[in-house]
mmCIF file of C-alpha atoms and ligand atoms in Angstrom:
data_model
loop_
_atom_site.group_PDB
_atom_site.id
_atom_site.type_symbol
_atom_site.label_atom_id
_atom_site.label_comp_id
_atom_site.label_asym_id
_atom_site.label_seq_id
_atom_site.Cartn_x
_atom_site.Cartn_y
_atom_site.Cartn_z
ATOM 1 C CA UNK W 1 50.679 -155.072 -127.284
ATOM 2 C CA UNK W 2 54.178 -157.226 -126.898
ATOM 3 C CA UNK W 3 55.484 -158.796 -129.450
ATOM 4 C CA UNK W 4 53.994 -161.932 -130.634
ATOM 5 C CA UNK W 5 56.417 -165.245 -129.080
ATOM 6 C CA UNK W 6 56.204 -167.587 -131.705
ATOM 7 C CA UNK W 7 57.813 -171.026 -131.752
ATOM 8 C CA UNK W 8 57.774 -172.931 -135.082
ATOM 9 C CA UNK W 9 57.023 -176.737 -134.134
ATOM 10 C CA UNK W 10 58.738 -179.680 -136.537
ATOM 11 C CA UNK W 11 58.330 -182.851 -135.962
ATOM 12 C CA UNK W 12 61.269 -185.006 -137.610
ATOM 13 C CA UNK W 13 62.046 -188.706 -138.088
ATOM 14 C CA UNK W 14 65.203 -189.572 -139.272
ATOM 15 C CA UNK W 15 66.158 -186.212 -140.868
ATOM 16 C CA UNK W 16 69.869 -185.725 -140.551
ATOM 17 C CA UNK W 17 70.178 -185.337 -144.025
ATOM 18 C CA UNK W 18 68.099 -181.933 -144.108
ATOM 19 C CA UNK W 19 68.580 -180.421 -140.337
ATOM 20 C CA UNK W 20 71.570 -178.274 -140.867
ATOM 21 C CA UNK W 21 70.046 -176.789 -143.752
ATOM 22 C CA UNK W 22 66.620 -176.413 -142.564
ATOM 23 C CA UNK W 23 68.323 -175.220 -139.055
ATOM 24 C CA UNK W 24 69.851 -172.470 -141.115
ATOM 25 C CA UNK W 25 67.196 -171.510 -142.955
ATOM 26 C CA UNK W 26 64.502 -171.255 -140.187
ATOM 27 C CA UNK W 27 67.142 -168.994 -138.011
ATOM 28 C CA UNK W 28 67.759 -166.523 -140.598
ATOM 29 C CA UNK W 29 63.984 -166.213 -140.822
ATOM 30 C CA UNK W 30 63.599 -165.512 -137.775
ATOM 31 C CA UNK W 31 66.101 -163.461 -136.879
ATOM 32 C CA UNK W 32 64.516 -161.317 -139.688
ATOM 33 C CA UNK W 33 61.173 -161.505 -138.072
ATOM 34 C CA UNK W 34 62.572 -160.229 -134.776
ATOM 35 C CA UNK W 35 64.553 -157.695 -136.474
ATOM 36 C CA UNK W 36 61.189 -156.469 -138.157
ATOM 37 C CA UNK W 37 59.558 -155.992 -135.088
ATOM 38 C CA UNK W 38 57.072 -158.469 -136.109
ATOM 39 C CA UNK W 39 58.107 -161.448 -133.490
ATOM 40 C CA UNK W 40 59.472 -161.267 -129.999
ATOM 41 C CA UNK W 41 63.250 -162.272 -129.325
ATOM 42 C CA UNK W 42 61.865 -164.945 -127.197
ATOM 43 C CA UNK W 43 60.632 -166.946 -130.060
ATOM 44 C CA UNK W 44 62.122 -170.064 -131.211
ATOM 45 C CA UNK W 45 62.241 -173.492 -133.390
ATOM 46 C CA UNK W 46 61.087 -176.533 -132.180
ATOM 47 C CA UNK W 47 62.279 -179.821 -133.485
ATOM 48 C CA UNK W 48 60.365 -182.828 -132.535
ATOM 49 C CA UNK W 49 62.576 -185.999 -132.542
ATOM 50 C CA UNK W 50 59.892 -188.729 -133.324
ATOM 51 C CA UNK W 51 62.363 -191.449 -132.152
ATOM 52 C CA UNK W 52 64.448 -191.164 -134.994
ATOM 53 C CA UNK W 53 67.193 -193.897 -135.864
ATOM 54 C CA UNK W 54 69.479 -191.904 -136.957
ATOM 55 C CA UNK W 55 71.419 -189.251 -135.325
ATOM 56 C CA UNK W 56 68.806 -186.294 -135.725
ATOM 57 C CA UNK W 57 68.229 -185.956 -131.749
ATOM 58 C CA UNK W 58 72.419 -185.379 -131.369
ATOM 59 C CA UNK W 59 72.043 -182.698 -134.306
ATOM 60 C CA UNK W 60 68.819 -181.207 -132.446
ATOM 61 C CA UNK W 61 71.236 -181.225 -129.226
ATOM 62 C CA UNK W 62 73.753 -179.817 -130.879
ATOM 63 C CA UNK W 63 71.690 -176.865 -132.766
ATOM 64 C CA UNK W 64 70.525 -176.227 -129.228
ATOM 65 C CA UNK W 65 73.638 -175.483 -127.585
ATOM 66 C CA UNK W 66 74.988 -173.544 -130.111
ATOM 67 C CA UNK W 67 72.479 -171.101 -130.396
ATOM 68 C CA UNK W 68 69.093 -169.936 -128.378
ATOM 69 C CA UNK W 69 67.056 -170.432 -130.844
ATOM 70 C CA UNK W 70 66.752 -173.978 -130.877
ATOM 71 C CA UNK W 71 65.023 -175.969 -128.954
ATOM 72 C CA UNK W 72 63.717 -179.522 -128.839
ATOM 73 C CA UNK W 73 61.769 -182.614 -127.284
ATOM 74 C CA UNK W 74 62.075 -185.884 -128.027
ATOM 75 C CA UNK W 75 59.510 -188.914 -127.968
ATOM 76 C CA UNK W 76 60.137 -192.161 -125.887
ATOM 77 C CA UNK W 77 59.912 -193.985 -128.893
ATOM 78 C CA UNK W 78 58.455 -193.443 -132.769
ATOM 79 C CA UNK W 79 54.836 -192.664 -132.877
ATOM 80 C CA UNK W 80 54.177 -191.191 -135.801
ATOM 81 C CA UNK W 81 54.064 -187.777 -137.856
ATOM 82 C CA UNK W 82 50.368 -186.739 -136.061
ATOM 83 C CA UNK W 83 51.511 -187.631 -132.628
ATOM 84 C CA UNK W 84 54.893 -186.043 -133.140
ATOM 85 C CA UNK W 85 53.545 -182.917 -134.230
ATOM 86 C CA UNK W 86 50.568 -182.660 -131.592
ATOM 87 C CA UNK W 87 53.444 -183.388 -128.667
ATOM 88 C CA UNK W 88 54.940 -180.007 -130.163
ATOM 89 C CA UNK W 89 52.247 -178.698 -130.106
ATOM 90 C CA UNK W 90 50.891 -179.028 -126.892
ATOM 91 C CA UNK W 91 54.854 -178.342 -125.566
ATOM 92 C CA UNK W 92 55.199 -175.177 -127.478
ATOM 93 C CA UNK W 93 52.073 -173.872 -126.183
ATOM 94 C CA UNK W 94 53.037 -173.506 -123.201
ATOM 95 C CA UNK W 95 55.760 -170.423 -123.872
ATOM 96 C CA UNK W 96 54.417 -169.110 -127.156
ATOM 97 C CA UNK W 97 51.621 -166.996 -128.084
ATOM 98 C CA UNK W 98 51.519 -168.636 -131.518
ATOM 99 C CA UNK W 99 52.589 -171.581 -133.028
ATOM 100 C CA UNK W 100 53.426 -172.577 -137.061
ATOM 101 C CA UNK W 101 53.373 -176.188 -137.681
ATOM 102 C CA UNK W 102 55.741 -177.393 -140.657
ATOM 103 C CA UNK W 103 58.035 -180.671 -141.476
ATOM 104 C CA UNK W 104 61.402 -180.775 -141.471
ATOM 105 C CA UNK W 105 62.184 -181.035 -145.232
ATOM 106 C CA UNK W 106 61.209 -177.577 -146.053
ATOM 107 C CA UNK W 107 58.992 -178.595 -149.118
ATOM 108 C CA UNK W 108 56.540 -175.756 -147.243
ATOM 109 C CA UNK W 109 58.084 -172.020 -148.624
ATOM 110 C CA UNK W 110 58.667 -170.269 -145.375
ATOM 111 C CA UNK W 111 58.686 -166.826 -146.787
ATOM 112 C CA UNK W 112 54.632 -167.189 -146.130
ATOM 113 C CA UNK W 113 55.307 -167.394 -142.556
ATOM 114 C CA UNK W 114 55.431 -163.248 -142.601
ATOM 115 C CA UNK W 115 51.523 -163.428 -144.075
ATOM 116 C CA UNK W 116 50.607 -166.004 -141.401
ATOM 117 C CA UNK W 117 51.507 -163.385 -138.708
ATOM 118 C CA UNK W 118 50.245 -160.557 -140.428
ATOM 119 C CA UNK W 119 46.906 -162.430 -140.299
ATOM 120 C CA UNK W 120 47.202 -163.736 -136.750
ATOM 121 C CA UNK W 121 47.945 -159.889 -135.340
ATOM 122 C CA UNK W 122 44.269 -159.332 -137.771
ATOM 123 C CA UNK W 123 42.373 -161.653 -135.427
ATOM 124 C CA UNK W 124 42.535 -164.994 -137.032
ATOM 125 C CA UNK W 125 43.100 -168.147 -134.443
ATOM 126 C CA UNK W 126 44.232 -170.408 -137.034
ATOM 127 C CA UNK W 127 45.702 -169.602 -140.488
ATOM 128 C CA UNK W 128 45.623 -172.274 -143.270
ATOM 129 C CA UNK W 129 48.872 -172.795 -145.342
ATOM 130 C CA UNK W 130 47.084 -174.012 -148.873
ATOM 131 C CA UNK W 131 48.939 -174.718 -151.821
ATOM 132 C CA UNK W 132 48.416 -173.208 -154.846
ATOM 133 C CA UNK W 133 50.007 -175.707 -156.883
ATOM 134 C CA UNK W 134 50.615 -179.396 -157.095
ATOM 135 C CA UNK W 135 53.271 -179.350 -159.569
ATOM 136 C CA UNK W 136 55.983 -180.652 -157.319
ATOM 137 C CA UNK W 137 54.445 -183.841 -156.687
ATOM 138 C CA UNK W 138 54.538 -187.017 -158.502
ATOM 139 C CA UNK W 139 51.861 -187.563 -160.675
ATOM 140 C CA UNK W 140 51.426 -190.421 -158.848
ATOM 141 C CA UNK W 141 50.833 -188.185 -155.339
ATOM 142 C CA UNK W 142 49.184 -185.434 -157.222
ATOM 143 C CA UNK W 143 46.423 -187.941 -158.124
ATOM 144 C CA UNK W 144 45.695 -190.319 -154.974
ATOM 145 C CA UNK W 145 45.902 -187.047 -152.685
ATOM 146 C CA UNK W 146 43.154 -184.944 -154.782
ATOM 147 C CA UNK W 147 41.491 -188.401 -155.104
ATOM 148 C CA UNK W 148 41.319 -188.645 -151.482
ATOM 149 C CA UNK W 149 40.367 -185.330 -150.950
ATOM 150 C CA UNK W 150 37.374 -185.558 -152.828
ATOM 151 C CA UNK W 151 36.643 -188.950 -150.734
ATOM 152 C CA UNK W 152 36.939 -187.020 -147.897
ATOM 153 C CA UNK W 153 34.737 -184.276 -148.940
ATOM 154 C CA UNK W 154 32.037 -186.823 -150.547
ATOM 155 C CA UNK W 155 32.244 -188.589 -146.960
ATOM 156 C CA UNK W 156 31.067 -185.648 -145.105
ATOM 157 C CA UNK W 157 34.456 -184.950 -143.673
ATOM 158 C CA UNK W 158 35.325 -181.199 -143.110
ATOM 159 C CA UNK W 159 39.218 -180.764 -144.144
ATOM 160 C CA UNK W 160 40.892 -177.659 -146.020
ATOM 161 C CA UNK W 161 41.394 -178.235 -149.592
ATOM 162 C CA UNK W 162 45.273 -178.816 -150.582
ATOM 163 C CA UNK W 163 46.182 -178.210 -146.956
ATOM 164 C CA UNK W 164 48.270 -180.344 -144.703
ATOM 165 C CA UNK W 165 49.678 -179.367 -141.722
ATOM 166 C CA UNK W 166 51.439 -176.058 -142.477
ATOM 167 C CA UNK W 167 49.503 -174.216 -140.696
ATOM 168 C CA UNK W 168 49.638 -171.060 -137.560
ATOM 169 C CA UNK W 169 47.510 -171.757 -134.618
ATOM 170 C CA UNK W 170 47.067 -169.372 -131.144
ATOM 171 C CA UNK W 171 47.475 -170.254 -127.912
ATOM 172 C CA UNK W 172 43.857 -170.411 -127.211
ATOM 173 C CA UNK W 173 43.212 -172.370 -130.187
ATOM 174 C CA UNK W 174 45.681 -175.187 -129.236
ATOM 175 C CA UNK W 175 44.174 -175.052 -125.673
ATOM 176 C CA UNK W 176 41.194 -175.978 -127.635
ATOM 177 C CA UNK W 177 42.536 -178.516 -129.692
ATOM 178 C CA UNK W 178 43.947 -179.871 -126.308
ATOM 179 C CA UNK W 179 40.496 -180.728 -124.863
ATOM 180 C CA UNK W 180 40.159 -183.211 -128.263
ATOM 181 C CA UNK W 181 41.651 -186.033 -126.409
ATOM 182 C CA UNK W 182 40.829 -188.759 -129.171
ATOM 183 C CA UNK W 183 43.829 -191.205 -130.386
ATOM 184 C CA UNK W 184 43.023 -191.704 -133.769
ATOM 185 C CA UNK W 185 44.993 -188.407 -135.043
ATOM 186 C CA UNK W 186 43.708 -186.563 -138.008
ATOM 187 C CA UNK W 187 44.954 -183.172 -137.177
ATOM 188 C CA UNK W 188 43.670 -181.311 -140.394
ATOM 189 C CA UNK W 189 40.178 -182.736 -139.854
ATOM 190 C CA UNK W 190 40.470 -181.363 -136.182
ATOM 191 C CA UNK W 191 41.439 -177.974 -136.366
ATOM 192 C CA UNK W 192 38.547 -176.770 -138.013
ATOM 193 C CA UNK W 193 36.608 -178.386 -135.756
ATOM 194 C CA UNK W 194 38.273 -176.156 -132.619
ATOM 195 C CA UNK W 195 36.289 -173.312 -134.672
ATOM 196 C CA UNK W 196 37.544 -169.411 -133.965
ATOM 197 C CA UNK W 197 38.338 -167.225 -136.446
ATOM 198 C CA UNK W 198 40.719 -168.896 -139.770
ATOM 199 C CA UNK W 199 41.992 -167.951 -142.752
ATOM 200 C CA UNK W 200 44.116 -169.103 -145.451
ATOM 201 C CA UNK W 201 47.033 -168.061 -147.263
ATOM 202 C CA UNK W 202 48.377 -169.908 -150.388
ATOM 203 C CA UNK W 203 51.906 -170.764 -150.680
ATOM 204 C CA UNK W 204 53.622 -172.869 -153.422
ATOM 205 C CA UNK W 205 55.121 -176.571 -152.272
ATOM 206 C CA UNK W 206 58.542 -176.912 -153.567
ATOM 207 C CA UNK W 207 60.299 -180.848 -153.522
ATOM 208 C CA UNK W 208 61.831 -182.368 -150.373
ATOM 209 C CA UNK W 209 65.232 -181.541 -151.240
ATOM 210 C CA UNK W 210 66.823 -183.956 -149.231
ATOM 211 C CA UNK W 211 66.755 -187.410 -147.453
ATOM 212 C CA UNK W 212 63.177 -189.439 -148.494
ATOM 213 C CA UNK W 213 59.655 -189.379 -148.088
ATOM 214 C CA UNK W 214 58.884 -191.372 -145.219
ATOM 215 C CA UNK W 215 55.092 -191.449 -146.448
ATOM 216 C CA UNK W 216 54.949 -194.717 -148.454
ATOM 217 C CA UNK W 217 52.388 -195.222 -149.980
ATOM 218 C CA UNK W 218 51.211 -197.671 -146.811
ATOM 219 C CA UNK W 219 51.779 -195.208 -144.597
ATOM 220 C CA UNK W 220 49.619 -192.589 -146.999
ATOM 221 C CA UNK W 221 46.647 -195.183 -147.375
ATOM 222 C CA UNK W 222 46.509 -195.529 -143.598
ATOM 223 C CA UNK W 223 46.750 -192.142 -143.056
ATOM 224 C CA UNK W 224 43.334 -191.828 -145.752
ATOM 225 C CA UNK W 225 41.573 -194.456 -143.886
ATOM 226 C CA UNK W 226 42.214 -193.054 -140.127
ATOM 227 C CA UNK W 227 41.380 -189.735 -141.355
ATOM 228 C CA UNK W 228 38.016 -190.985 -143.019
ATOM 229 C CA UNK W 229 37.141 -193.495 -139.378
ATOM 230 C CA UNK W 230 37.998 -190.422 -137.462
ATOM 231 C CA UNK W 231 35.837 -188.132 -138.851
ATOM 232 C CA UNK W 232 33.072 -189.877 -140.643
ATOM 233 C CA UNK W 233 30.233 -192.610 -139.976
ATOM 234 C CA UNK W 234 29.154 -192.422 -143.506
ATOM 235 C CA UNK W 235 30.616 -195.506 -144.461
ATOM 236 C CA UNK W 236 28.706 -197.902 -142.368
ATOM 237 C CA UNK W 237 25.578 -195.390 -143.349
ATOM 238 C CA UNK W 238 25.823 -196.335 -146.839
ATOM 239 C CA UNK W 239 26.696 -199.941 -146.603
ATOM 240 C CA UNK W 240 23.168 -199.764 -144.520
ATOM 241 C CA UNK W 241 22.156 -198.339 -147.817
ATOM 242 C CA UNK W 242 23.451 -201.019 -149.663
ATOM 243 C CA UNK W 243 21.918 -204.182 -147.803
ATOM 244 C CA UNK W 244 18.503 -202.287 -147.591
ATOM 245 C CA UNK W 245 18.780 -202.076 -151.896
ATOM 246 C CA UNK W 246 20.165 -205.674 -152.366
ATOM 247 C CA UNK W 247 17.531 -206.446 -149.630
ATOM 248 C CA UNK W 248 14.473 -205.148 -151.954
ATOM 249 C CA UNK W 249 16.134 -206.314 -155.652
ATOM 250 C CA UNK W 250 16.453 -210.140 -153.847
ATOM 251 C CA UNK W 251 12.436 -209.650 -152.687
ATOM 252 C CA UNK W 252 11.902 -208.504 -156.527
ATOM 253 C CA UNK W 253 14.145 -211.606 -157.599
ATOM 254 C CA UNK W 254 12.302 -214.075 -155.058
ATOM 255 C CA UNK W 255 9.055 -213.368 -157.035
ATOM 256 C CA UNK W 256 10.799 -213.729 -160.649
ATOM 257 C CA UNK W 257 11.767 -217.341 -159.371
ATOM 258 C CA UNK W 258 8.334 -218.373 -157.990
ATOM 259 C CA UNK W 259 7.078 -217.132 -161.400
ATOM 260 C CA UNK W 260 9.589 -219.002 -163.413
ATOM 261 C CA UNK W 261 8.907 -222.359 -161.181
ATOM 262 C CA UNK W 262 5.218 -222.042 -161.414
ATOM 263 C CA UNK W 263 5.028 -221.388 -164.962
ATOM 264 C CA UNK W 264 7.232 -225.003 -164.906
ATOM 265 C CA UNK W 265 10.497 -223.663 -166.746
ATOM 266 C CA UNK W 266 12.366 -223.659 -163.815
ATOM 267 C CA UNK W 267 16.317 -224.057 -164.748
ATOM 268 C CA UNK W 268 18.821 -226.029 -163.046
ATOM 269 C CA UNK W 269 20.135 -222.493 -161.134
ATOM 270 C CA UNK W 270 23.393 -223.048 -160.998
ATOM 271 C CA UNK W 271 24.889 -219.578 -162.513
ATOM 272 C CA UNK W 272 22.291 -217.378 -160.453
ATOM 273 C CA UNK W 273 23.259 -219.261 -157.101
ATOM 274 C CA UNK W 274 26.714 -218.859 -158.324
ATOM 275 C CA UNK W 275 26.623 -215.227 -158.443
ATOM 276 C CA UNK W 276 24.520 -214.716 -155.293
ATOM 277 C CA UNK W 277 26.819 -216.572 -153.383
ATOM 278 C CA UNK W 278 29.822 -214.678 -154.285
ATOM 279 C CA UNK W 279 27.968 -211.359 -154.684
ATOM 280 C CA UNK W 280 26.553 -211.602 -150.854
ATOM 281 C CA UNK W 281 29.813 -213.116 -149.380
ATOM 282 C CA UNK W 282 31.444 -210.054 -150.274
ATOM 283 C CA UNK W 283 29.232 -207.610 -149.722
ATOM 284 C CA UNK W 284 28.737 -209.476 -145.927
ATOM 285 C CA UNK W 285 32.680 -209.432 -145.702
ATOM 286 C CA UNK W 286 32.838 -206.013 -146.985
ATOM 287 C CA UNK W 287 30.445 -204.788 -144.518
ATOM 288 C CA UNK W 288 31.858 -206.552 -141.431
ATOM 289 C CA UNK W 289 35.092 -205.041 -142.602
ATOM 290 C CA UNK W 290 33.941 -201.341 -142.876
ATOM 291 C CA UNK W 291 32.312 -202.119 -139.407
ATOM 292 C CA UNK W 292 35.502 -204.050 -137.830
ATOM 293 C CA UNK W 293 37.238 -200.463 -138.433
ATOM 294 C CA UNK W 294 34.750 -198.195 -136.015
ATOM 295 C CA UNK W 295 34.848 -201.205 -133.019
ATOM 296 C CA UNK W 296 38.647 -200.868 -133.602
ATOM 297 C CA UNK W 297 38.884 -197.302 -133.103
ATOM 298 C CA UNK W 298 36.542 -198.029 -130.307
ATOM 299 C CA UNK W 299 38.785 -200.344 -128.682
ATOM 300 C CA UNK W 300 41.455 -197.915 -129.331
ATOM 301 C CA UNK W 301 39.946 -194.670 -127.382
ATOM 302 C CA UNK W 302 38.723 -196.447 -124.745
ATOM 303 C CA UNK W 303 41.973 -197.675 -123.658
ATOM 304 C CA UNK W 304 43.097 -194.092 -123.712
ATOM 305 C CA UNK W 305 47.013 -194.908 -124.244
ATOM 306 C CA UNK W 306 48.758 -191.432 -123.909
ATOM 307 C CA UNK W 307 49.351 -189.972 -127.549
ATOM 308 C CA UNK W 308 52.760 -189.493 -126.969
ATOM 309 C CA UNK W 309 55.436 -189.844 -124.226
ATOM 310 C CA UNK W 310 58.066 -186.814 -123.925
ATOM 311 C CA UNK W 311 61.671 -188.422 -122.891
ATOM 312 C CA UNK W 312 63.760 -184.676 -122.871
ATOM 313 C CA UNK W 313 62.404 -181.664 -123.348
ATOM 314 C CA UNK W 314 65.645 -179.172 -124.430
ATOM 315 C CA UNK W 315 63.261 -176.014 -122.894
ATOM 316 C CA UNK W 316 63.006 -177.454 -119.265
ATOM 317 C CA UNK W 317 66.670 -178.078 -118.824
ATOM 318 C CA UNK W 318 67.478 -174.028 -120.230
ATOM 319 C CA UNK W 319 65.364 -172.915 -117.898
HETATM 320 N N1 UDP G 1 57.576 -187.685 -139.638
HETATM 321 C C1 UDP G 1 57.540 -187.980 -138.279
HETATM 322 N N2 UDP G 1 57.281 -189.264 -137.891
HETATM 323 C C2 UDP G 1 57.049 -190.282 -138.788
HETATM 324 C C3 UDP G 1 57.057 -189.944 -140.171
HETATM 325 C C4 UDP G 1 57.312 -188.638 -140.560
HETATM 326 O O1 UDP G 1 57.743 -187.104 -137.442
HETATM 327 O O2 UDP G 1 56.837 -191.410 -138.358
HETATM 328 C C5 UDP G 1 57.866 -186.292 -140.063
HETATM 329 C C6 UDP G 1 58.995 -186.138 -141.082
HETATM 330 O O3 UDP G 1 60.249 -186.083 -140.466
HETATM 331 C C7 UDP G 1 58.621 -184.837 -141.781
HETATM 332 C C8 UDP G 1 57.102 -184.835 -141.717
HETATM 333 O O4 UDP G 1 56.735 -185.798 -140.721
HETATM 334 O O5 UDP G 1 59.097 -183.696 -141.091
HETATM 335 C C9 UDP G 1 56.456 -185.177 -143.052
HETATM 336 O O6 UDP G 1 57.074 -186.320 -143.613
HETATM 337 P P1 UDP G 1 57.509 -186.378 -145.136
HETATM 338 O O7 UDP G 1 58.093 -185.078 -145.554
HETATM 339 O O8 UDP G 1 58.408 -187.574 -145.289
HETATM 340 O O9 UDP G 1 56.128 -186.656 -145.847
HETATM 341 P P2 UDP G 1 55.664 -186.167 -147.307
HETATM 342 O O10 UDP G 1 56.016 -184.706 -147.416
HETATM 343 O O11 UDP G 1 56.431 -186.997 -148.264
HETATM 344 O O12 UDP G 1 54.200 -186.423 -147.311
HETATM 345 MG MG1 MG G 2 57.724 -183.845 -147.118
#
């Protein structure tokens, strides 16, 4: 069998601060795979320029001229870390045999990259970076991420535990993941669903150790509640749930009231009208809300916007 091409994909907003370091560090790893035997020569490093500000497509230009190895696209405009990484994707697979998925601020430890192939050559389609650890994290992150994890889970919605997208996929796994054509990206909660063979090999995540996170924590809630819409209906099932119980409990209260009028103590009413007011116009608000999401991603997939837009792609104009 050939050697394995295999293109590492990194999608990158505004990173100039941690590009020449992360440039030098991916190289030398690969040029150590190749030397190994374990990669072909043709493999390379992708950088994904998600329409940064700053001057990270130049540096991405400039990595690519001086050496092979580099390569890049970059996006008409900024669309996001999903849609940035899924254009690399789908790009990369197109010349490699496998592709590794990882960001640009090397909090991922690449030295697991050598198990991910070692399990890839043993069969597996898709191999799951997991950490072992969260003790690089705020305790702030550590918290809302497991917290949303377990959400997830509770919801019904398959992900990997402590895995985000560091991750090795084949070539016919990403032509599987291609035929998901859905808008709302929640890559983690999609890859599993592309089935095949997986595995998972745990790696400690170190601190970004340069530039900022550009997850806020707005950013991180929307990314919960897209991931949760995408993947799960179980939110409108239990609000369902909820009118049918509040439903019954008012049938139980409507006969407590007749009893209490007919037996001639009726009270003037005002707290328990009070409370049933404000108790119901939430719930109904509530409700509409959790509903309001679905018929938004609705109205989003059935416009079918392209995911992404490629402006330059480094590859076509090499070759
Ligand atoms: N990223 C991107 N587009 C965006 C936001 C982030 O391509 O709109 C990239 C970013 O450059 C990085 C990766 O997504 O390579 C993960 O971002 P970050 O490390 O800031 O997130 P965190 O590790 O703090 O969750
Ligand atoms: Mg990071």
């Amino acid at each position: 069998m050939d050697n394995t091409i295999l293109y590492i994909v990194i999608p990158c907003y505004n990173e100039q601060e941690v590009l020449h370091a992360t440039a030098k560090m991916l190289s030398d790893k690969m040029t150590a795979l190749v030397q190994s035997g374990k990669t072909s020569p043709d493999s390379k490093i992708m950088f994904v320029n998600d329409g940064s500000k700053d001057s990270s497509w130049q540096i991405i230009k400039d990595l690519h001229n001086q050496n092979n190895i580099f390569t890049g696209i970059s996006l008409s405009r900024n669309r996001g870390h999903q849609n940035a990484l899924l254009a690399g994707l789908m790009t990369a697979k197109q010349y490699a045999d496998a592709v590794i998925s990882m960001d640009a601020d090397m909090q991922d430890d690449i030295e697991v990259i050598d198990k991910f192939i070692e399990a890839y050559l043993n069969g597996n389609d898709v191999v799951y970076g997991v950490r072992s650890s969260r003790q690089s994290d705020t305790f702030f992150k550590r918290n809302t991420a497991l917290a949303f994890y377990r959400l997830m889970n509770w919801l019904g919605a398959e992900t990997i535990y402590n895995h985000a997208d560091y991750r090795l996929m084949s070539k016919r796994a990403l032509q599987g993941l291609e035929e998901f054509k859905e808008v709302n990206l929640f890559l983690r909660g999609l890859v599993p669903m592309v089935g095949y063979t997986s595995t998972t090999v745990e790696y400690e995540r170190k601190e970004r150790f340069a530039g900022e996170s550009k997850y806020p924590l707005k950013k991180m809630l929307a990314f919960a509640i897209d991931g949760i819409t995408s993947l799960s209906i179980k939110p409108i099932t239990l609000i369902t749930k909820l009118g049918l119980i509040i439903f019954l409990l008012s049938l139980v209260a409507l006969v407590w009231v007749l009893v209490v009028k007919f037996t001639g103590h009726a009270q003037t009413g005002w707290s328990s009208i009070l409370v049933s007011i404000w108790m119901l116009g939430g719930l109904q608000l509530l409700a509409i809300g959790v509903i309001g999401e679905y018929i938004g991603k609705i109205y989003k997939e059935t416009k079918q916007r392209p995911r992404y837009i490629i402006a330059e792609n480094l590859e076509e104009a090499t070759n």
